Short mmCIF file of C-alpha atoms in Angstrom, two decimals:
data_model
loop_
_atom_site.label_atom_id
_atom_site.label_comp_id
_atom_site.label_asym_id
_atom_site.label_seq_id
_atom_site.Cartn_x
_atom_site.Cartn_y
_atom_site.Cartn_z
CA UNK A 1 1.12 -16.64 -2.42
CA UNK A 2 3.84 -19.55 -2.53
CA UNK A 3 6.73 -18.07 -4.88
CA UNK A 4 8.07 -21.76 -4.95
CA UNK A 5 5.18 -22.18 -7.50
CA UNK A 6 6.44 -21.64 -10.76
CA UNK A 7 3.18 -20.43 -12.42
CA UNK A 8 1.14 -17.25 -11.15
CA UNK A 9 -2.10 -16.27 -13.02
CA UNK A 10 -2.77 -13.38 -14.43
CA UNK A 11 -6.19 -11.52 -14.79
CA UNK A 12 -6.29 -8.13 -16.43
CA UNK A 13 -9.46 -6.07 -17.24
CA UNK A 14 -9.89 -2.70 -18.64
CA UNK A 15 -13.01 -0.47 -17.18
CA UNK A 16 -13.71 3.26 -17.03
CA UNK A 17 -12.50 5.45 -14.51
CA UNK A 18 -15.45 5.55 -12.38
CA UNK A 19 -15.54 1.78 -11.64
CA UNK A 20 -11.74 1.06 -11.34
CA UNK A 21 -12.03 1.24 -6.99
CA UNK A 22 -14.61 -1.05 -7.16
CA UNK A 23 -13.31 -3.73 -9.69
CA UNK A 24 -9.74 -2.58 -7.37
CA UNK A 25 -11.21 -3.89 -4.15
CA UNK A 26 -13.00 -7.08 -5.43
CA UNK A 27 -9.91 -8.27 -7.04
CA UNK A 28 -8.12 -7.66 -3.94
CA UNK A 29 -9.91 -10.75 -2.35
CA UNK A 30 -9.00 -13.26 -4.74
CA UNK A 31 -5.29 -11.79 -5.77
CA UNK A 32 -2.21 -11.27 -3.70
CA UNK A 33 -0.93 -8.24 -5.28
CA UNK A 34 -3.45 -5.60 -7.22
CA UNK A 35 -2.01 -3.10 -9.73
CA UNK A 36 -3.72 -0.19 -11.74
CA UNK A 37 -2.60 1.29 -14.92
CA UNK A 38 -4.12 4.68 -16.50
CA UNK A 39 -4.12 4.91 -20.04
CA UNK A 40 -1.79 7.52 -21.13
CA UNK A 41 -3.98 8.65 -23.87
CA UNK A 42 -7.24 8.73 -22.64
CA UNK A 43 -7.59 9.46 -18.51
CA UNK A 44 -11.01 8.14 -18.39
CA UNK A 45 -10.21 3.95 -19.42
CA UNK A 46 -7.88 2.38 -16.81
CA UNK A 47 -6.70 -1.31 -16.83
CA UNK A 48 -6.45 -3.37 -13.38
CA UNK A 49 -4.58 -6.41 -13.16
CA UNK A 50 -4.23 -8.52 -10.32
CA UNK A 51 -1.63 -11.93 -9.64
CA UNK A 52 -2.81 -15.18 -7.74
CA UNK A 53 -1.37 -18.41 -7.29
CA UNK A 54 -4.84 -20.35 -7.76
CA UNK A 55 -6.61 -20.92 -10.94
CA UNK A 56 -9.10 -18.31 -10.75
CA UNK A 57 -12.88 -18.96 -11.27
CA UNK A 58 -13.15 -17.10 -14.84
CA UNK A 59 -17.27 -17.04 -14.86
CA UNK A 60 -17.88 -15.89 -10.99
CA UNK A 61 -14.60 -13.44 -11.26
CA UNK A 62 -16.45 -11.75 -14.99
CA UNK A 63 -20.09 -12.04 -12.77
CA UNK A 64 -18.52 -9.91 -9.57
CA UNK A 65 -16.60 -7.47 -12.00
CA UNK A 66 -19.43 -7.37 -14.31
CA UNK A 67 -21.57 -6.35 -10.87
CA UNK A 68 -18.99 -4.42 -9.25
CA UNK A 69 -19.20 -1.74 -12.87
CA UNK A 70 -23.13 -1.92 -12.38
CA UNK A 71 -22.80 -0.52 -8.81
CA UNK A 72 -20.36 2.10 -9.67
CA UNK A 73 -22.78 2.75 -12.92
CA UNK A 74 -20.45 2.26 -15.79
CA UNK A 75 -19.76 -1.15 -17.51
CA UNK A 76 -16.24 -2.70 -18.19
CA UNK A 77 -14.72 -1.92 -21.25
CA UNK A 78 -13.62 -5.61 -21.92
CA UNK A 79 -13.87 -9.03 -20.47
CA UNK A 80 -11.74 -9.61 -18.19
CA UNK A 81 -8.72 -12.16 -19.73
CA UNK A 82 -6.65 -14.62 -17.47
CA UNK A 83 -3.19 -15.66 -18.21
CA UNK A 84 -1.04 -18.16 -17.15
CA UNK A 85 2.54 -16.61 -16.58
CA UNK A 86 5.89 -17.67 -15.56
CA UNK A 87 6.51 -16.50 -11.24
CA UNK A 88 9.71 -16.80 -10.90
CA UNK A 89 10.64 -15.24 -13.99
CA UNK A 90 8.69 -12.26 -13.52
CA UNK A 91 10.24 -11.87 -10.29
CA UNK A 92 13.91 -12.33 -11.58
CA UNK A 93 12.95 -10.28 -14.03
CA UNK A 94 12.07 -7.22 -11.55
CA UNK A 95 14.99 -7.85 -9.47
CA UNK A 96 17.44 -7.04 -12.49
CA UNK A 97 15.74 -4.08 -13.51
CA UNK A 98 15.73 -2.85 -9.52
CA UNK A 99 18.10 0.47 -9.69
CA UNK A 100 18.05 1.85 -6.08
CA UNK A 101 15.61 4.26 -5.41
CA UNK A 102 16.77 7.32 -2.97
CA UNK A 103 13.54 9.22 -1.12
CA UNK A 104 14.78 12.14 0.89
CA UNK A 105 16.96 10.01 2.94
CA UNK A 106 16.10 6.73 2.12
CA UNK A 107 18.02 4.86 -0.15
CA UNK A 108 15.77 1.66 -1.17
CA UNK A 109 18.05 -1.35 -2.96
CA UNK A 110 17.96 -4.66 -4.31
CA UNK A 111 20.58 -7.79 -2.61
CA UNK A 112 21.86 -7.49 -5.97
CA UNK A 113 23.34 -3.83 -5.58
CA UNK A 114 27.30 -4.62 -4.98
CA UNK A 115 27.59 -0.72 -3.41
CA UNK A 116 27.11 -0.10 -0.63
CA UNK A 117 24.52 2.69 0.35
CA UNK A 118 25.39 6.15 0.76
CA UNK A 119 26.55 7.94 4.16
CA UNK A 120 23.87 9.35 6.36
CA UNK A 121 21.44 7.87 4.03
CA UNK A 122 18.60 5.58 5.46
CA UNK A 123 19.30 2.02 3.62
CA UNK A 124 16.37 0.10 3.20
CA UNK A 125 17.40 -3.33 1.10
CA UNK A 126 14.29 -4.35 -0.82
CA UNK A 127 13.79 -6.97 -3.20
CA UNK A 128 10.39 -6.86 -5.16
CA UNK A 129 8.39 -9.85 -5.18
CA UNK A 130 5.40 -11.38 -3.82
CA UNK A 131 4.40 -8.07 -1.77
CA UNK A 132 3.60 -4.14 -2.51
CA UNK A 133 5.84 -1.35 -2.57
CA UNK A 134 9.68 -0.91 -3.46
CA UNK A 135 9.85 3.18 -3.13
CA UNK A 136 9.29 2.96 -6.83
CA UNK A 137 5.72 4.11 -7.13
CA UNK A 138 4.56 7.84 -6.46
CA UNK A 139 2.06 6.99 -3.38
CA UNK A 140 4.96 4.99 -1.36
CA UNK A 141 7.56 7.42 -2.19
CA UNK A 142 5.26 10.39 -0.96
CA UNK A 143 4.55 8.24 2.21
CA UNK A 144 8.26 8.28 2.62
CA UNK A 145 8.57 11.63 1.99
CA UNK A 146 6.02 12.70 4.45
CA UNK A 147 7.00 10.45 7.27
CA UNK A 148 10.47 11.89 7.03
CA UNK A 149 9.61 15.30 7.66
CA UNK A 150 7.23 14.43 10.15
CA UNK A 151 10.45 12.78 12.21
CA UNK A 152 11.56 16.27 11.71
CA UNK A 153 8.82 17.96 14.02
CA UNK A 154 7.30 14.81 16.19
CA UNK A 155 8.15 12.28 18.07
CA UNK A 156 6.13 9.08 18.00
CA UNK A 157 5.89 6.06 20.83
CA UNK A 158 3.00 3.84 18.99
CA UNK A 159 3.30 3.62 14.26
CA UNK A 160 0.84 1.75 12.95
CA UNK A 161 1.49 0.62 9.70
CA UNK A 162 -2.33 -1.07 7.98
CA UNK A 163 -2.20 -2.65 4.79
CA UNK A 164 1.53 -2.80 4.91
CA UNK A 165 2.62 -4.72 1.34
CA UNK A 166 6.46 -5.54 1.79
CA UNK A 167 7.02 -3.41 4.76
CA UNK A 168 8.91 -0.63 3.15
CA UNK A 169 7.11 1.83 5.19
CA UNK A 170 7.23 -0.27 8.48
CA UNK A 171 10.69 -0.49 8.03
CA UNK A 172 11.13 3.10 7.44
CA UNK A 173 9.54 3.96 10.63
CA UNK A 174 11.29 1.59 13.30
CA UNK A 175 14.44 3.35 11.49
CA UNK A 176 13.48 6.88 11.18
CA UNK A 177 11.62 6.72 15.31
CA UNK A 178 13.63 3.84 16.39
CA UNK A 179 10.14 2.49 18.34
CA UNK A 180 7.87 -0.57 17.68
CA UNK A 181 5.90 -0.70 14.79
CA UNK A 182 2.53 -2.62 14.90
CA UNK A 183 2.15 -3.79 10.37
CA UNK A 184 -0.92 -5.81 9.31
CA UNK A 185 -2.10 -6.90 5.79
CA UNK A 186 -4.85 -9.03 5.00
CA UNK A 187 -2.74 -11.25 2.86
CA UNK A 188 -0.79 -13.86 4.81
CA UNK A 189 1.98 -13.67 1.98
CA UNK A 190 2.37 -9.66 2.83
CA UNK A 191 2.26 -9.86 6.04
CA UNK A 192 5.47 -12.79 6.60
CA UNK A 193 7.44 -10.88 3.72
CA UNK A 194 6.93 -7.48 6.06
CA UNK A 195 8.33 -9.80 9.51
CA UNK A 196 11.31 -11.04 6.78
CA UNK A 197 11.94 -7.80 5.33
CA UNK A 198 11.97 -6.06 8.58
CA UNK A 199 14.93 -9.27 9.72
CA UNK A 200 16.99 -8.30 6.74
CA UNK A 201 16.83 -4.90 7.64
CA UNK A 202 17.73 -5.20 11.65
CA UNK A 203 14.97 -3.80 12.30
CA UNK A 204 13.23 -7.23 13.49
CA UNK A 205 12.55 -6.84 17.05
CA UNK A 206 10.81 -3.48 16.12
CA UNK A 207 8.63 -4.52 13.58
CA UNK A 208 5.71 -7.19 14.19
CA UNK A 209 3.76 -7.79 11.72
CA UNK A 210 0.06 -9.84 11.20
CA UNK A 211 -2.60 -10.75 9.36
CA UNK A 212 -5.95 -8.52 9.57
CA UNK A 213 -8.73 -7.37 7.49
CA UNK A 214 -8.52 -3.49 8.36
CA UNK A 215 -8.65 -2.54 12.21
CA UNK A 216 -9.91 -6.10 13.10
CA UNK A 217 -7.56 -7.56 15.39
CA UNK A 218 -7.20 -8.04 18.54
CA UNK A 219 -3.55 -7.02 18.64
CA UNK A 220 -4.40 -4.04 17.09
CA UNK A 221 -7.47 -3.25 19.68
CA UNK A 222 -4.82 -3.81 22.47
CA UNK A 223 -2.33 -1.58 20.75
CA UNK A 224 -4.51 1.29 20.08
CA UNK A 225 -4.76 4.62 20.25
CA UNK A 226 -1.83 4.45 17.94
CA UNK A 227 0.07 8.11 17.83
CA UNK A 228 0.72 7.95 13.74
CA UNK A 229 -1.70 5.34 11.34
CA UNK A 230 -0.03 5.04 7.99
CA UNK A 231 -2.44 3.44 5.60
CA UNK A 232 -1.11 3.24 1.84
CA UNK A 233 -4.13 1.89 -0.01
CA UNK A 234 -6.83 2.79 -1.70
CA UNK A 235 -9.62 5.22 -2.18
CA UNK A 236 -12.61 3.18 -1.49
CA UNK A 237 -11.36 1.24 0.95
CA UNK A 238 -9.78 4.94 2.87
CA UNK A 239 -13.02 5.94 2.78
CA UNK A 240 -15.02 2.93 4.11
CA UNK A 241 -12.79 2.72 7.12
CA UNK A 242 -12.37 6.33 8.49
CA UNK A 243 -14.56 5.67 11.31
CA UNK A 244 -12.30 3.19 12.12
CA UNK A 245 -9.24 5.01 11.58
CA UNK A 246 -10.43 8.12 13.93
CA UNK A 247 -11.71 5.71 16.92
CA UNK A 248 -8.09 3.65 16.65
CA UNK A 249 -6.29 7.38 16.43
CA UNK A 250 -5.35 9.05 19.74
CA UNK A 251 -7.16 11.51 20.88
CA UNK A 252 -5.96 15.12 21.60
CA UNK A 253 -6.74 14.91 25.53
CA UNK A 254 -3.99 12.11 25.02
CA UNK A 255 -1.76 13.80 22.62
CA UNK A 256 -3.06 13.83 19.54
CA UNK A 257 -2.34 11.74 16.55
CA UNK A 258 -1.33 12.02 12.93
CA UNK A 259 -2.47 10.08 9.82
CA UNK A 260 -0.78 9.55 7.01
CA UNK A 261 -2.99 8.20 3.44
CA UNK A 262 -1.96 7.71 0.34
CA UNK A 263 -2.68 5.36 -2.69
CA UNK A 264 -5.11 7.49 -4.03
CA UNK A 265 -4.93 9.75 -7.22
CA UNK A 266 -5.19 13.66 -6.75
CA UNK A 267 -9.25 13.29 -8.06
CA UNK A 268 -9.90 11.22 -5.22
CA UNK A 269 -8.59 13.56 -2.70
CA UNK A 270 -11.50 15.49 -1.70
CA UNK A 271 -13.53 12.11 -1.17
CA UNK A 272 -10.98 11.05 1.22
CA UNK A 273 -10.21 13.92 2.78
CA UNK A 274 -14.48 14.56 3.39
CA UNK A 275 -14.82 11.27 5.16
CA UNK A 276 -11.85 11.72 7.41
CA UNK A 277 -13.33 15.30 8.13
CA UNK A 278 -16.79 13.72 9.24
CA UNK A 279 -15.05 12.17 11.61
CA UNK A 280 -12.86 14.95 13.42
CA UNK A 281 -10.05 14.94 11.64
CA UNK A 282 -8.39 18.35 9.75
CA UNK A 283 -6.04 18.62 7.13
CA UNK A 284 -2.46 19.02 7.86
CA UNK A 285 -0.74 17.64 4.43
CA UNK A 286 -1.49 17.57 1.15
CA UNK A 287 1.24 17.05 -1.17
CA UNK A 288 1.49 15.34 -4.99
CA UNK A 289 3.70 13.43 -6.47
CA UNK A 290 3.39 12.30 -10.28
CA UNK A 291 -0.54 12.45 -9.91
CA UNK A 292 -0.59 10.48 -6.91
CA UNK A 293 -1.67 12.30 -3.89
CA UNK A 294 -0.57 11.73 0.15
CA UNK A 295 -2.64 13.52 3.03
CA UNK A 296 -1.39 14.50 6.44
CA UNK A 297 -4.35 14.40 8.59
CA UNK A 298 -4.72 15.49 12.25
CA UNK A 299 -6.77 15.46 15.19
#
């Protein structure tokens, strides 16, 4: 996404539970950023809203969501509206309301935060914008949480970090194992804000990130086995790539590896957690936060 653009669209839809993955991961390849709500009165409707910096296609965006429900057998509860909104108000707007966020011992904060972070604290400075994940939401704050005491008991030579949004975790990883960290994203935009984010944070020469849908890459082929896979996503998308994940983890004739998932709700956990399983992996963590659940997995 180009935030010099002053315009972002806006496409919001509201479906039941059962197809919110599914409407989830199609809007992920026409948005830049992806977001999904719950409604706080009844669990079972949830809206999903996505951002793009093209015009969308309104009748083959309703068609795919419109098939996406049929395959996960429920129907959307609404079309889907588009919106024309202002970008670089909405991110202003986010940046003023940034408090700093402390996790453990991270302490995540805007440019605009005149103090300066506390002692023996891990400073991360993070402005929200064009990318995913500012410590603010449950599944990136258990990530953090987990990855800290996991620096507590292991030491780790080869992070990857896949689907890595802004590069909050990335950058919490060259800091808290002070090794490289491979990052990808499938969005370009994600992907150059990680490699900037990482530069503000002198953390730069540890963190290279690239573009890549899932494993495919040959950087990440040549990289692999990795020693710890972080993957902050979603459900479907968790589940539809644990094959992947287990061939790209290393093995325990090598060493062993860890993964760390999250970006799933608590529901979802035993889906996730069943795939990984088929494919050799055992439960290590699992730990909530606010409904939003983070596994430690093993092999």
């Amino acid at each position: 996404m180009n935030t010099d653009r002053p315009f972002l669209w806006r496409i919001e839809v509201r479906v039941p539970a059962a197809a919110r993955d599914a409407v989830a991961d199609f809007l992920e390849t026409v948005s830049a950023a992806v977001s999904m709500f719950e409604d706080p009165i009844d669990s079972g409707r949830w809206r999903v809203e996505s951002f793009t910096g093209a015009e969308p296609d309104r009748v083959h965006i309703a068609g795919r969501i419109a098939k996406a429900c049929q395959a996960a057998g429920a129907a959307p509860l609404a079309d889907p509206r588009f919106e024309l909104v202002a970008a670089r108000d909405w991110v202003a707007e986010n940046q003023a309301s940034f408090p700093p966020v402390r996790v453990g011992r991270c302490f995540i904060y805007g440019s605009h935060v005149a103090a300066a972070p506390p002692s023996a604290s891990i400073p991360i400075r993070l402005d929200p914008g064009t990318a995913f994940g500012s410590g603010e939401h449950a599944s990136t704050a258990g990530c953090l949480e987990l990855l800290q005491l996991l620096a507590k008991r292991h030491r780790f030579e080869r992070p990857l970090d896949l689907g890595c949004g802004s590069g909050i975790l990335s950058i919490a990883m060259a800091k808290l194992f002070h090794v490289p960290v491979l990052a990808s994203d499938l969005d370009d935009e994600a992907a150059r804000v990680t490699g900037l984010n990482a530069r503000k944070n002198g953390v730069g020469r540890l963190v290279r990130a690239l573009t890549a849908p899932g494993y495919r890459a040959p950087a990440i082929a040549a990289e692999a086995p990795f020693d710890l896979i972080v993957a902050n996503i979603l459900a479907n998308p968790l589940i539809r790539m644990a094959g992947d994940l287990a061939r790209h983890l290393r093995r325990p004739a090598d060493g062993g590896g860890i993964a760390v998932l999250s970006g799933l709700v608590e529901r979802d956990g035993r889906r996730v957690l069943a795939a990984h399983q088929a494919h050799g992996l055992r439960l290590r963590y699992w730990r909530v936060r606010d409904g939003w659940l983070t596994l430690g997995l093993e092999r």
